[in-house]
Amino acid sequence: MLPQGLGCRSGEFVPKPSLPVRLVLLVAGTSLPLIIFAAGIVFHDYIKDRREATQRVLEIVRSVRFTLDAEMRRMTGGLQVLSVTDALRSGDFAHFSGMASGFLDQYGKDGVILVADRQGHILFPAFEPDSPMPTRRNNLAIVDKVFATGQAQYSNVFFGVVKRKWIMTVDVPVMRDGEVVYDISFSPPIEMFQSMVEKQRPNADWTVTLLDGEGVVFARIPNPDATVGKHASPTLLPELFKSSEATLNSMSLDGVPLITGFSRSPLTGWTIAAGVTESSLVAPLWRNLAIASAIGAVLLLTGLAFAVRMATTIARGEMLHDLLIEELNHRVKNTLAILQAIAMQTFRSATRSERDKFEGRLGALAEAHNLLSSEKWQGSELKDVLERVLQPYLINAPERVKMFGPHVPLSPRHAVVLSMIVHEIATNAAKYGALSNDLGTIGIDWEVIPGGTGEVLRLIWTESGGPPVTAPIHRGFGSRLIERSARDQLGGEATVDFLPRGVVYTITCALEQAG
């Protein structure tokens, strides 16, 4: 536990990750962003494909609408030609029959032409009274519209009384003397519309549907037999009456999620809807994500294997390095022990004070060595060096020393030399200065300032509250040691000012890279 007032470095007690962990994190930190970036590109392409698919469904429904409108205009024009013939206007249905047959030949045998009066009675073709065929139109609503408006009309899907199946009709008025006298109706083969949507379908992932004015299906691909005569799906039907053209996500009558577009014909009031399956877009997304993930996983595993192998190699090197450091520590400690033994024999006749001085300097050197050993001779931090040297003086009164300054890493050489210098200064303070009584205090401030060739450390030791200060007449060995060490080994200088309030030491030295 550090003495009070000295503090500790931020994060000192946070364990440093091991080398394998750091290498794995490096590989993961490099590879994972690339994998995420690749996944982002794949997802961006998916969003782009969805936009293009949305635009494509609109193009399809517009194309089908143009084709349908063109065919209905041609069909309506043919009926209008029949409606102005003299045979039909005069009610000569025998002669009109040949003309109607020529029109029906364009559409095949399943087309039916009917002529009805205002009440919907079928006048052409004529049925025998006992015939099972009907004699009256069952879709009277469209007949009423033709007589009321005098315009061509297009019906919704209904069940025909003649064909006995789902049909739709085109009805055109027959005019005589400016009045509507008949309604000529044509129900084209439903297969004609079915063929139209089949030709317009891009591929099997698409659904194309024709719906009447009430949203009832009259042609569809796929699965027409099960869907003709049904209303559009609940997700699409309400949207048909909100706008004439739109795109949306919907569920088909087959239960398939679709990106759907629809467009209503201004001519007939019918709606053309087309949709592409969501799966046709999602499947490539998952496939591309799987490919990107597989490639990323291979790269990540390769990188991790390389990192583990490199960590093993470096760990072996560190083990050898630690072994050498331990051997160095052992030899240095033995050397210091031998040096201490020699000093004790040499200074046998010296005074106790002289032996204490030498042993204190030797102890400071040993403490600096211990600090560097704990850091594997990679250098140390200035505050740690100061704490190590001053710790014997702070056991009983740690508040007497205050330190202020930034984090400054020191090289091994600087750490050893500064340890010796601070030890000498502290020894003098303990014998003659602020640490020699119970009231004195020490302030240690340091800063890093720009120098001519690099950064310069300036450390100021300030004493106060000690005995009265008087400048010494003779300079002792300790003062010479401080000055020479700062000048010769640190390339700086050390000055001392004997001020009335206390001694002030100023030490400057050029910093070098720690380690």
Short mmCIF file of C-alpha atoms in Angstrom, two decimals:
data_model
loop_
_atom_site.label_atom_id
_atom_site.label_comp_id
_atom_site.label_asym_id
_atom_site.label_seq_id
_atom_site.Cartn_x
_atom_site.Cartn_y
_atom_site.Cartn_z
CA MET A 1 0.00 0.00 0.00
CA LEU A 2 1.44 3.38 -1.01
CA PRO A 3 1.92 6.11 1.57
CA GLN A 4 -0.84 8.67 1.83
CA GLY A 5 -0.27 11.74 -0.26
CA LEU A 6 1.69 9.89 -2.92
CA GLY A 7 -1.31 8.54 -4.84
CA CYS A 8 -1.18 5.90 -7.55
CA ARG A 9 -1.33 5.79 -11.32
CA SER A 10 -4.71 5.45 -13.02
CA GLY A 11 -5.40 1.83 -13.95
CA GLU A 12 -2.47 0.50 -11.84
CA PHE A 13 -4.53 -2.37 -10.50
CA VAL A 14 -6.08 -3.34 -13.84
CA PRO A 15 -4.45 -6.59 -15.00
CA LYS A 16 -2.85 -6.44 -18.42
CA PRO A 17 -4.18 -9.04 -20.91
CA SER A 18 -1.80 -11.81 -21.81
CA LEU A 19 0.02 -11.80 -25.12
CA PRO A 20 -2.13 -14.54 -26.73
CA VAL A 21 -5.27 -12.65 -25.70
CA ARG A 22 -3.92 -9.41 -27.15
CA LEU A 23 -2.99 -11.10 -30.44
CA VAL A 24 -6.40 -12.76 -30.67
CA LEU A 25 -8.08 -9.42 -30.01
CA LEU A 26 -5.90 -7.84 -32.69
CA VAL A 27 -6.88 -10.47 -35.26
CA ALA A 28 -10.54 -10.30 -34.26
CA GLY A 29 -10.49 -6.51 -34.26
CA THR A 30 -9.05 -6.56 -37.79
CA SER A 31 -11.16 -9.36 -39.28
CA LEU A 32 -14.57 -8.72 -37.73
CA PRO A 33 -14.93 -5.17 -39.14
CA LEU A 34 -14.14 -6.58 -42.59
CA ILE A 35 -16.77 -9.30 -42.16
CA ILE A 36 -19.29 -6.73 -40.95
CA PHE A 37 -18.39 -4.47 -43.89
CA ALA A 38 -18.91 -7.37 -46.34
CA ALA A 39 -22.25 -8.16 -44.70
CA GLY A 40 -23.17 -4.48 -45.01
CA ILE A 41 -22.41 -4.56 -48.73
CA VAL A 42 -24.56 -7.69 -49.15
CA PHE A 43 -27.44 -6.07 -47.26
CA HIS A 44 -27.02 -2.87 -49.30
CA ASP A 45 -27.32 -4.96 -52.49
CA TYR A 46 -30.44 -6.59 -51.06
CA ILE A 47 -32.05 -3.19 -50.42
CA LYS A 48 -31.08 -2.14 -53.94
CA ASP A 49 -32.61 -5.34 -55.36
CA ARG A 50 -35.83 -4.64 -53.45
CA ARG A 51 -36.02 -1.13 -54.92
CA GLU A 52 -35.40 -2.51 -58.39
CA ALA A 53 -38.01 -5.24 -57.84
CA THR A 54 -40.54 -2.62 -56.72
CA GLN A 55 -39.88 -0.61 -59.87
CA ARG A 56 -40.05 -3.78 -61.94
CA VAL A 57 -43.53 -4.75 -60.67
CA LEU A 58 -44.80 -1.31 -61.67
CA GLU A 59 -43.31 -1.73 -65.13
CA ILE A 60 -44.98 -5.14 -65.48
CA VAL A 61 -48.45 -3.98 -64.42
CA ARG A 62 -48.24 -0.95 -66.71
CA SER A 63 -47.18 -3.15 -69.61
CA VAL A 64 -50.07 -5.56 -69.01
CA ARG A 65 -52.48 -2.64 -68.63
CA PHE A 66 -51.40 -1.14 -71.96
CA THR A 67 -51.75 -4.53 -73.66
CA LEU A 68 -55.17 -5.13 -72.09
CA ASP A 69 -56.44 -1.65 -72.95
CA ALA A 70 -55.27 -2.01 -76.54
CA GLU A 71 -57.10 -5.32 -76.89
CA MET A 72 -60.27 -3.96 -75.28
CA ARG A 73 -60.25 -0.91 -77.57
CA ARG A 74 -59.93 -3.20 -80.59
CA MET A 75 -62.75 -5.38 -79.29
CA THR A 76 -64.95 -2.37 -78.53
CA GLY A 77 -64.26 -0.92 -81.96
CA GLY A 78 -65.35 -4.18 -83.64
CA LEU A 79 -68.60 -4.17 -81.66
CA GLN A 80 -69.22 -0.53 -82.54
CA VAL A 81 -68.83 -1.41 -86.21
CA LEU A 82 -71.49 -4.13 -85.79
CA SER A 83 -73.73 -1.71 -83.90
CA VAL A 84 -74.05 0.66 -86.89
CA THR A 85 -74.99 -2.00 -89.47
CA ASP A 86 -78.41 -1.57 -91.05
CA ALA A 87 -79.29 -5.21 -90.38
CA LEU A 88 -78.87 -4.75 -86.61
CA ARG A 89 -80.50 -1.31 -86.48
CA SER A 90 -83.54 -2.61 -88.35
CA GLY A 91 -83.76 -5.79 -86.32
CA ASP A 92 -82.92 -8.05 -89.29
CA PHE A 93 -81.12 -10.60 -87.12
CA ALA A 94 -81.04 -13.19 -89.92
CA HIS A 95 -78.69 -11.01 -91.95
CA PHE A 96 -76.89 -9.81 -88.81
CA SER A 97 -76.02 -13.42 -87.92
CA GLY A 98 -73.43 -13.66 -90.72
CA MET A 99 -71.78 -10.42 -89.62
CA ALA A 100 -71.64 -11.59 -85.99
CA SER A 101 -70.06 -14.88 -87.07
CA GLY A 102 -67.30 -12.97 -88.85
CA PHE A 103 -66.57 -11.04 -85.64
CA LEU A 104 -66.61 -14.18 -83.49
CA ASP A 105 -64.12 -15.93 -85.81
CA GLN A 106 -61.43 -13.58 -84.43
CA TYR A 107 -61.87 -14.92 -80.88
CA GLY A 108 -62.69 -18.59 -81.30
CA LYS A 109 -65.70 -20.71 -80.56
CA ASP A 110 -66.09 -19.67 -76.90
CA GLY A 111 -66.98 -16.08 -77.67
CA VAL A 112 -70.67 -15.16 -77.44
CA ILE A 113 -72.58 -12.19 -78.89
CA LEU A 114 -75.95 -11.26 -77.47
CA VAL A 115 -78.38 -8.52 -78.45
CA ALA A 116 -80.90 -7.43 -75.82
CA ASP A 117 -83.61 -4.81 -75.55
CA ARG A 118 -84.11 -2.32 -72.72
CA GLN A 119 -85.70 -4.96 -70.47
CA GLY A 120 -82.82 -7.35 -71.04
CA HIS A 121 -84.72 -9.76 -73.26
CA ILE A 122 -82.31 -11.61 -75.51
CA LEU A 123 -83.22 -10.95 -79.16
CA PHE A 124 -80.12 -12.50 -80.69
CA PRO A 125 -79.42 -15.29 -80.86
CA ALA A 126 -83.10 -16.37 -80.64
CA PHE A 127 -83.88 -19.40 -78.50
CA GLU A 128 -86.76 -21.77 -78.86
CA PRO A 129 -89.44 -21.34 -76.16
CA ASP A 130 -88.82 -24.85 -74.83
CA SER A 131 -85.05 -24.48 -75.07
CA PRO A 132 -83.06 -24.70 -71.81
CA MET A 133 -81.15 -21.61 -72.86
CA PRO A 134 -82.19 -18.34 -71.13
CA THR A 135 -84.20 -15.67 -72.84
CA ARG A 136 -83.14 -12.75 -70.66
CA ARG A 137 -79.84 -11.26 -69.57
CA ASN A 138 -79.02 -11.89 -65.92
CA ASN A 139 -76.64 -8.93 -65.72
CA LEU A 140 -79.33 -6.27 -66.08
CA ALA A 141 -77.23 -3.62 -64.32
CA ILE A 142 -74.87 -3.22 -67.26
CA VAL A 143 -77.80 -3.19 -69.71
CA ASP A 144 -79.34 -0.31 -67.76
CA LYS A 145 -76.01 1.59 -67.90
CA VAL A 146 -75.78 1.19 -71.67
CA PHE A 147 -79.31 2.53 -72.20
CA ALA A 148 -78.79 5.30 -69.64
CA THR A 149 -75.43 6.57 -70.88
CA GLY A 150 -75.36 5.57 -74.53
CA GLN A 151 -71.69 4.60 -73.96
CA ALA A 152 -69.74 1.36 -74.11
CA GLN A 153 -69.58 -0.44 -70.75
CA TYR A 154 -67.29 -3.11 -69.29
CA SER A 155 -68.76 -5.49 -66.77
CA ASN A 156 -67.41 -7.06 -63.65
CA VAL A 157 -67.07 -10.82 -63.38
CA PHE A 158 -70.38 -12.68 -63.12
CA PHE A 159 -71.66 -16.16 -63.78
CA GLY A 160 -72.98 -16.27 -67.36
CA VAL A 161 -76.35 -17.83 -68.13
CA VAL A 162 -75.27 -18.92 -71.59
CA LYS A 163 -71.74 -20.23 -70.94
CA ARG A 164 -72.55 -21.42 -67.43
CA LYS A 165 -69.21 -20.18 -66.10
CA TRP A 166 -67.49 -17.00 -64.98
CA ILE A 167 -67.53 -14.39 -67.71
CA MET A 168 -67.27 -10.67 -68.30
CA THR A 169 -68.80 -8.66 -71.12
CA VAL A 170 -68.26 -5.64 -73.29
CA ASP A 171 -71.57 -3.90 -74.00
CA VAL A 172 -72.08 -1.34 -76.78
CA PRO A 173 -75.30 0.62 -77.51
CA VAL A 174 -77.09 0.28 -80.84
CA MET A 175 -78.43 3.72 -81.85
CA ARG A 176 -81.37 4.55 -84.10
CA ASP A 177 -82.56 8.08 -84.63
CA GLY A 178 -80.38 9.21 -81.72
CA GLU A 179 -81.85 6.75 -79.25
CA VAL A 180 -80.52 3.50 -77.84
CA VAL A 181 -82.62 0.65 -79.16
CA TYR A 182 -80.50 -2.38 -78.39
CA ASP A 183 -77.54 -3.47 -76.28
CA ILE A 184 -75.02 -5.60 -78.19
CA SER A 185 -72.90 -7.58 -75.75
CA PHE A 186 -69.80 -9.67 -76.31
CA SER A 187 -68.34 -12.05 -73.74
CA PRO A 188 -64.80 -12.89 -74.89
CA PRO A 189 -63.25 -16.25 -74.01
CA ILE A 190 -61.79 -16.02 -70.51
CA GLU A 191 -58.83 -17.97 -71.85
CA MET A 192 -57.87 -14.91 -73.87
CA PHE A 193 -57.12 -12.98 -70.67
CA GLN A 194 -55.42 -15.99 -69.14
CA SER A 195 -53.10 -16.27 -72.13
CA MET A 196 -52.33 -12.57 -71.85
CA VAL A 197 -51.11 -12.79 -68.24
CA GLU A 198 -49.14 -15.96 -68.95
CA LYS A 199 -47.24 -14.21 -71.73
CA GLN A 200 -46.52 -11.21 -69.50
CA ARG A 201 -45.24 -13.27 -66.56
CA PRO A 202 -41.41 -12.82 -66.34
CA ASN A 203 -40.68 -16.12 -64.55
CA ALA A 204 -41.99 -18.61 -62.01
CA ASP A 205 -41.29 -16.23 -59.09
CA TRP A 206 -43.99 -13.83 -60.34
CA THR A 207 -47.74 -13.69 -59.85
CA VAL A 208 -49.84 -11.74 -62.40
CA THR A 209 -53.56 -11.15 -61.82
CA LEU A 210 -56.42 -9.38 -63.61
CA LEU A 211 -59.20 -8.08 -61.35
CA ASP A 212 -62.51 -6.47 -62.15
CA GLY A 213 -63.84 -3.23 -60.72
CA GLU A 214 -64.76 -4.95 -57.45
CA GLY A 215 -61.42 -6.69 -57.01
CA VAL A 216 -62.58 -10.11 -58.22
CA VAL A 217 -60.06 -12.27 -60.08
CA PHE A 218 -60.89 -13.18 -63.68
CA ALA A 219 -57.42 -14.23 -64.87
CA ARG A 220 -54.36 -15.25 -62.91
CA ILE A 221 -51.09 -17.05 -63.08
CA PRO A 222 -50.33 -19.26 -61.17
CA ASN A 223 -53.23 -21.44 -60.00
CA PRO A 224 -56.06 -19.85 -62.04
CA ASP A 225 -58.62 -22.62 -61.51
CA ALA A 226 -58.66 -22.14 -57.72
CA THR A 227 -58.67 -18.33 -57.76
CA VAL A 228 -60.88 -17.08 -60.64
CA GLY A 229 -64.09 -15.65 -59.19
CA LYS A 230 -62.47 -14.90 -55.79
CA HIS A 231 -61.71 -11.51 -54.36
CA ALA A 232 -58.11 -10.36 -54.09
CA SER A 233 -56.24 -11.26 -50.90
CA PRO A 234 -57.18 -9.27 -47.75
CA THR A 235 -53.79 -7.52 -47.80
CA LEU A 236 -54.33 -6.25 -51.36
CA LEU A 237 -58.09 -5.74 -51.69
CA PRO A 238 -58.45 -2.60 -49.48
CA GLU A 239 -55.53 -0.92 -51.24
CA LEU A 240 -57.15 -1.28 -54.67
CA PHE A 241 -59.74 1.36 -53.80
CA LYS A 242 -57.34 3.87 -52.23
CA SER A 243 -55.39 4.77 -55.36
CA SER A 244 -55.20 3.91 -59.02
CA GLU A 245 -51.57 2.77 -58.81
CA ALA A 246 -49.28 1.74 -55.94
CA THR A 247 -46.74 -0.76 -54.63
CA LEU A 248 -46.92 -2.64 -51.34
CA ASN A 249 -45.99 -5.80 -49.49
CA SER A 250 -48.84 -8.28 -49.64
CA MET A 251 -49.78 -11.91 -49.15
CA SER A 252 -51.07 -13.73 -52.22
CA LEU A 253 -54.16 -15.95 -52.36
CA ASP A 254 -51.70 -18.86 -52.23
CA GLY A 255 -50.24 -17.58 -48.95
CA VAL A 256 -46.96 -16.42 -50.52
CA PRO A 257 -45.39 -13.09 -49.41
CA LEU A 258 -45.05 -10.75 -52.40
CA ILE A 259 -43.72 -7.36 -53.36
CA THR A 260 -46.78 -6.22 -55.25
CA GLY A 261 -47.70 -3.44 -57.63
CA PHE A 262 -51.07 -2.66 -59.21
CA SER A 263 -52.48 -0.26 -61.78
CA ARG A 264 -56.13 0.42 -62.65
CA SER A 265 -57.20 0.86 -66.26
CA PRO A 266 -59.03 4.17 -66.86
CA LEU A 267 -60.78 2.54 -69.84
CA THR A 268 -62.31 -0.56 -68.26
CA GLY A 269 -61.94 0.09 -64.50
CA TRP A 270 -60.20 -3.27 -64.22
CA THR A 271 -56.99 -3.60 -62.22
CA ILE A 272 -53.78 -5.38 -63.14
CA ALA A 273 -51.68 -6.64 -60.19
CA ALA A 274 -48.28 -8.27 -60.31
CA GLY A 275 -45.95 -9.41 -57.55
CA VAL A 276 -42.56 -11.05 -57.13
CA THR A 277 -42.00 -13.44 -54.23
CA GLU A 278 -40.06 -12.15 -51.23
CA SER A 279 -38.14 -15.43 -51.19
CA SER A 280 -36.65 -14.70 -54.61
CA LEU A 281 -34.95 -11.67 -53.01
CA VAL A 282 -34.29 -13.05 -49.54
CA ALA A 283 -32.74 -16.30 -50.78
CA PRO A 284 -29.84 -14.51 -52.56
CA LEU A 285 -29.40 -12.33 -49.44
CA TRP A 286 -28.93 -15.35 -47.19
CA ARG A 287 -26.78 -17.08 -49.78
CA ASN A 288 -24.47 -14.09 -50.11
CA LEU A 289 -24.39 -13.61 -46.34
CA ALA A 290 -23.48 -17.27 -45.92
CA ILE A 291 -20.68 -16.95 -48.50
CA ALA A 292 -19.35 -13.76 -46.88
CA SER A 293 -19.57 -15.33 -43.42
CA ALA A 294 -17.82 -18.51 -44.59
CA ILE A 295 -14.98 -16.55 -46.18
CA GLY A 296 -14.76 -14.31 -43.13
CA ALA A 297 -14.72 -17.33 -40.81
CA VAL A 298 -11.90 -18.94 -42.80
CA LEU A 299 -9.89 -15.72 -42.68
CA LEU A 300 -10.63 -15.28 -38.98
CA LEU A 301 -9.64 -18.85 -38.11
CA THR A 302 -6.49 -18.55 -40.22
CA GLY A 303 -5.62 -15.31 -38.44
CA LEU A 304 -6.33 -16.83 -35.04
CA ALA A 305 -4.16 -19.85 -35.82
CA PHE A 306 -1.37 -17.53 -36.92
CA ALA A 307 -1.84 -15.42 -33.78
CA VAL A 308 -1.69 -18.48 -31.50
CA ARG A 309 1.44 -19.72 -33.24
CA MET A 310 3.05 -16.31 -33.03
CA ALA A 311 2.03 -16.01 -29.37
CA THR A 312 3.65 -19.38 -28.67
CA THR A 313 6.86 -18.28 -30.34
CA ILE A 314 6.88 -14.93 -28.53
CA ALA A 315 6.06 -16.64 -25.23
CA ARG A 316 9.12 -18.84 -25.65
CA GLY A 317 11.20 -15.74 -26.32
CA GLU A 318 9.74 -14.01 -23.27
CA MET A 319 10.46 -17.09 -21.18
CA LEU A 320 14.10 -16.96 -22.26
CA HIS A 321 14.13 -13.19 -21.66
CA ASP A 322 12.70 -13.65 -18.15
CA LEU A 323 15.28 -16.35 -17.48
CA LEU A 324 18.07 -13.99 -18.49
CA ILE A 325 16.57 -11.18 -16.38
CA GLU A 326 16.41 -13.48 -13.38
CA GLU A 327 20.01 -14.50 -13.96
CA LEU A 328 20.99 -10.82 -14.23
CA ASN A 329 19.10 -10.00 -11.02
CA HIS A 330 20.77 -12.85 -9.24
CA ARG A 331 24.23 -11.76 -10.33
CA VAL A 332 23.61 -8.10 -9.54
CA LYS A 333 22.34 -8.96 -6.06
CA ASN A 334 25.35 -11.17 -5.49
CA THR A 335 27.60 -8.34 -6.67
CA LEU A 336 25.90 -5.89 -4.32
CA ALA A 337 26.20 -8.34 -1.45
CA ILE A 338 29.91 -8.82 -2.18
CA LEU A 339 30.33 -5.06 -2.48
CA GLN A 340 28.61 -4.56 0.87
CA ALA A 341 30.83 -7.18 2.50
CA ILE A 342 33.96 -5.56 1.06
CA ALA A 343 32.76 -2.16 2.26
CA MET A 344 32.19 -3.46 5.77
CA GLN A 345 35.71 -4.86 5.85
CA THR A 346 37.17 -1.69 4.30
CA PHE A 347 35.24 0.70 6.56
CA ARG A 348 35.82 -1.36 9.71
CA SER A 349 37.73 1.54 11.24
CA ALA A 350 35.35 4.21 9.81
CA THR A 351 32.72 5.94 11.87
CA ARG A 352 29.17 4.67 12.10
CA SER A 353 27.96 7.73 10.20
CA GLU A 354 30.28 7.05 7.28
CA ARG A 355 29.22 3.39 7.10
CA ASP A 356 25.53 4.39 7.18
CA LYS A 357 26.07 6.83 4.32
CA PHE A 358 27.67 4.21 2.12
CA GLU A 359 25.12 1.53 2.99
CA GLY A 360 22.29 4.02 2.31
CA ARG A 361 23.69 4.77 -1.14
CA LEU A 362 24.10 1.10 -1.79
CA GLY A 363 20.50 0.53 -0.63
CA ALA A 364 19.23 3.23 -2.99
CA LEU A 365 21.05 1.52 -5.83
CA ALA A 366 19.48 -1.80 -4.81
CA GLU A 367 15.99 -0.27 -4.65
CA ALA A 368 16.39 1.18 -8.14
CA HIS A 369 17.54 -2.22 -9.31
CA ASN A 370 14.53 -3.89 -7.68
CA LEU A 371 12.16 -1.44 -9.36
CA LEU A 372 13.71 -2.05 -12.76
CA SER A 373 13.66 -5.80 -12.17
CA SER A 374 9.92 -5.68 -11.51
CA GLU A 375 9.53 -3.91 -14.85
CA LYS A 376 11.86 -6.37 -16.61
CA TRP A 377 14.39 -3.60 -17.24
CA GLN A 378 11.99 -1.81 -19.57
CA GLY A 379 12.33 1.41 -17.59
CA SER A 380 10.03 2.79 -14.93
CA GLU A 381 7.87 5.77 -14.11
CA LEU A 382 9.33 8.81 -12.32
CA LYS A 383 6.76 8.77 -9.53
CA ASP A 384 7.49 5.12 -8.79
CA VAL A 385 11.21 5.91 -8.48
CA LEU A 386 10.51 8.75 -6.06
CA GLU A 387 8.16 6.62 -3.97
CA ARG A 388 10.72 3.82 -3.68
CA VAL A 389 13.49 6.15 -2.54
CA LEU A 390 11.38 8.14 -0.07
CA GLN A 391 9.41 5.27 1.42
CA PRO A 392 11.70 4.84 4.50
CA TYR A 393 11.06 8.49 5.45
CA LEU A 394 7.31 8.26 5.07
CA ILE A 395 6.42 5.30 7.26
CA ASN A 396 5.36 7.42 10.21
CA ALA A 397 4.35 10.69 8.50
CA PRO A 398 3.46 10.21 4.82
CA GLU A 399 1.67 13.58 4.67
CA ARG A 400 4.99 15.42 4.96
CA VAL A 401 5.83 14.76 1.28
CA LYS A 402 3.67 16.10 -1.54
CA MET A 403 4.30 15.24 -5.19
CA PHE A 404 2.89 16.96 -8.25
CA GLY A 405 3.72 16.26 -11.87
CA PRO A 406 2.74 14.40 -15.05
CA HIS A 407 3.41 10.81 -15.98
CA VAL A 408 7.07 10.60 -17.06
CA PRO A 409 8.55 7.26 -18.23
CA LEU A 410 12.25 6.85 -17.50
CA SER A 411 14.89 4.72 -19.14
CA PRO A 412 16.76 2.26 -16.92
CA ARG A 413 19.82 4.55 -16.82
CA HIS A 414 17.78 7.60 -15.81
CA ALA A 415 15.92 5.57 -13.17
CA VAL A 416 19.16 4.42 -11.49
CA VAL A 417 20.86 7.83 -11.57
CA LEU A 418 17.82 9.75 -10.35
CA SER A 419 17.39 7.20 -7.53
CA MET A 420 20.93 7.95 -6.33
CA ILE A 421 20.42 11.73 -6.61
CA VAL A 422 17.07 11.75 -4.76
CA HIS A 423 18.53 9.45 -2.09
CA GLU A 424 21.36 11.93 -1.44
CA ILE A 425 18.93 14.86 -1.27
CA ALA A 426 16.60 12.95 1.08
CA THR A 427 19.53 11.91 3.28
CA ASN A 428 20.62 15.54 3.64
CA ALA A 429 17.02 16.55 4.44
CA ALA A 430 16.84 13.86 7.11
CA LYS A 431 20.11 14.93 8.73
CA TYR A 432 20.02 18.70 8.39
CA GLY A 433 16.82 19.82 6.64
CA ALA A 434 13.03 19.55 6.68
CA LEU A 435 12.97 15.83 7.57
CA SER A 436 15.22 16.29 10.61
CA ASN A 437 12.35 17.54 12.81
CA ASP A 438 8.64 16.81 13.20
CA LEU A 439 7.32 19.90 11.37
CA GLY A 440 9.20 20.13 8.10
CA THR A 441 7.62 19.27 4.77
CA ILE A 442 8.90 18.43 1.32
CA GLY A 443 7.33 19.47 -1.99
CA ILE A 444 8.48 17.73 -5.18
CA ASP A 445 7.27 19.21 -8.47
CA TRP A 446 8.30 18.20 -11.96
CA GLU A 447 7.41 19.06 -15.52
CA VAL A 448 8.48 18.19 -19.04
CA ILE A 449 9.54 21.14 -21.17
CA PRO A 450 10.78 21.40 -24.78
CA GLY A 451 14.54 21.29 -25.20
CA GLY A 452 16.98 21.81 -28.02
CA THR A 453 17.05 18.17 -29.17
CA GLY A 454 14.04 16.76 -27.36
CA GLU A 455 12.11 16.87 -24.11
CA VAL A 456 13.72 17.98 -20.85
CA LEU A 457 12.69 16.94 -17.35
CA ARG A 458 12.85 19.64 -14.68
CA LEU A 459 12.44 18.45 -11.07
CA ILE A 460 12.31 20.88 -8.13
CA TRP A 461 12.77 19.73 -4.50
CA THR A 462 11.53 22.36 -2.04
CA GLU A 463 11.91 22.15 1.75
CA SER A 464 10.10 24.19 4.34
CA GLY A 465 9.51 24.11 8.11
CA GLY A 466 12.94 22.69 8.90
CA PRO A 467 15.75 24.15 11.01
CA PRO A 468 17.21 27.52 10.00
CA VAL A 469 19.16 27.20 6.77
CA THR A 470 22.81 28.23 6.47
CA ALA A 471 24.99 27.66 3.45
CA PRO A 472 27.77 25.14 4.16
CA ILE A 473 31.36 26.32 4.07
CA HIS A 474 32.67 23.13 2.48
CA ARG A 475 30.93 21.00 -0.15
CA GLY A 476 30.56 17.41 0.89
CA PHE A 477 30.76 14.22 -1.13
CA GLY A 478 26.97 14.03 -1.41
CA SER A 479 26.73 17.45 -3.07
CA ARG A 480 29.47 16.55 -5.52
CA LEU A 481 27.75 13.21 -6.24
CA ILE A 482 24.49 15.02 -7.07
CA GLU A 483 26.11 17.56 -9.38
CA ARG A 484 28.40 15.09 -11.18
CA SER A 485 25.65 12.48 -11.65
CA ALA A 486 23.29 15.06 -13.16
CA ARG A 487 26.02 16.47 -15.42
CA ASP A 488 27.99 13.39 -16.49
CA GLN A 489 25.35 10.65 -16.52
CA LEU A 490 22.16 12.56 -17.33
CA GLY A 491 23.55 15.31 -19.52
CA GLY A 492 21.85 17.94 -17.35
CA GLU A 493 22.60 19.91 -14.23
CA ALA A 494 21.72 20.08 -10.55
CA THR A 495 21.64 23.32 -8.57
CA VAL A 496 20.94 24.02 -4.90
CA ASP A 497 19.70 27.25 -3.33
CA PHE A 498 19.99 27.73 0.44
CA LEU A 499 17.00 29.98 1.02
CA PRO A 500 15.94 31.13 4.50
CA ARG A 501 12.70 29.15 4.35
CA GLY A 502 14.44 25.98 3.19
CA VAL A 503 16.74 24.33 0.69
CA VAL A 504 15.64 24.17 -2.98
CA TYR A 505 17.21 21.67 -5.39
CA THR A 506 16.61 22.02 -9.13
CA ILE A 507 17.54 19.10 -11.38
CA THR A 508 17.24 19.15 -15.17
CA CYS A 509 18.07 16.37 -17.61
CA ALA A 510 17.29 15.40 -21.16
CA LEU A 511 14.78 12.54 -21.42
CA GLU A 512 15.30 9.51 -23.58
CA GLN A 513 13.01 6.69 -24.69
CA ALA A 514 12.24 4.29 -21.85
CA GLY A 515 13.27 0.70 -22.54
#
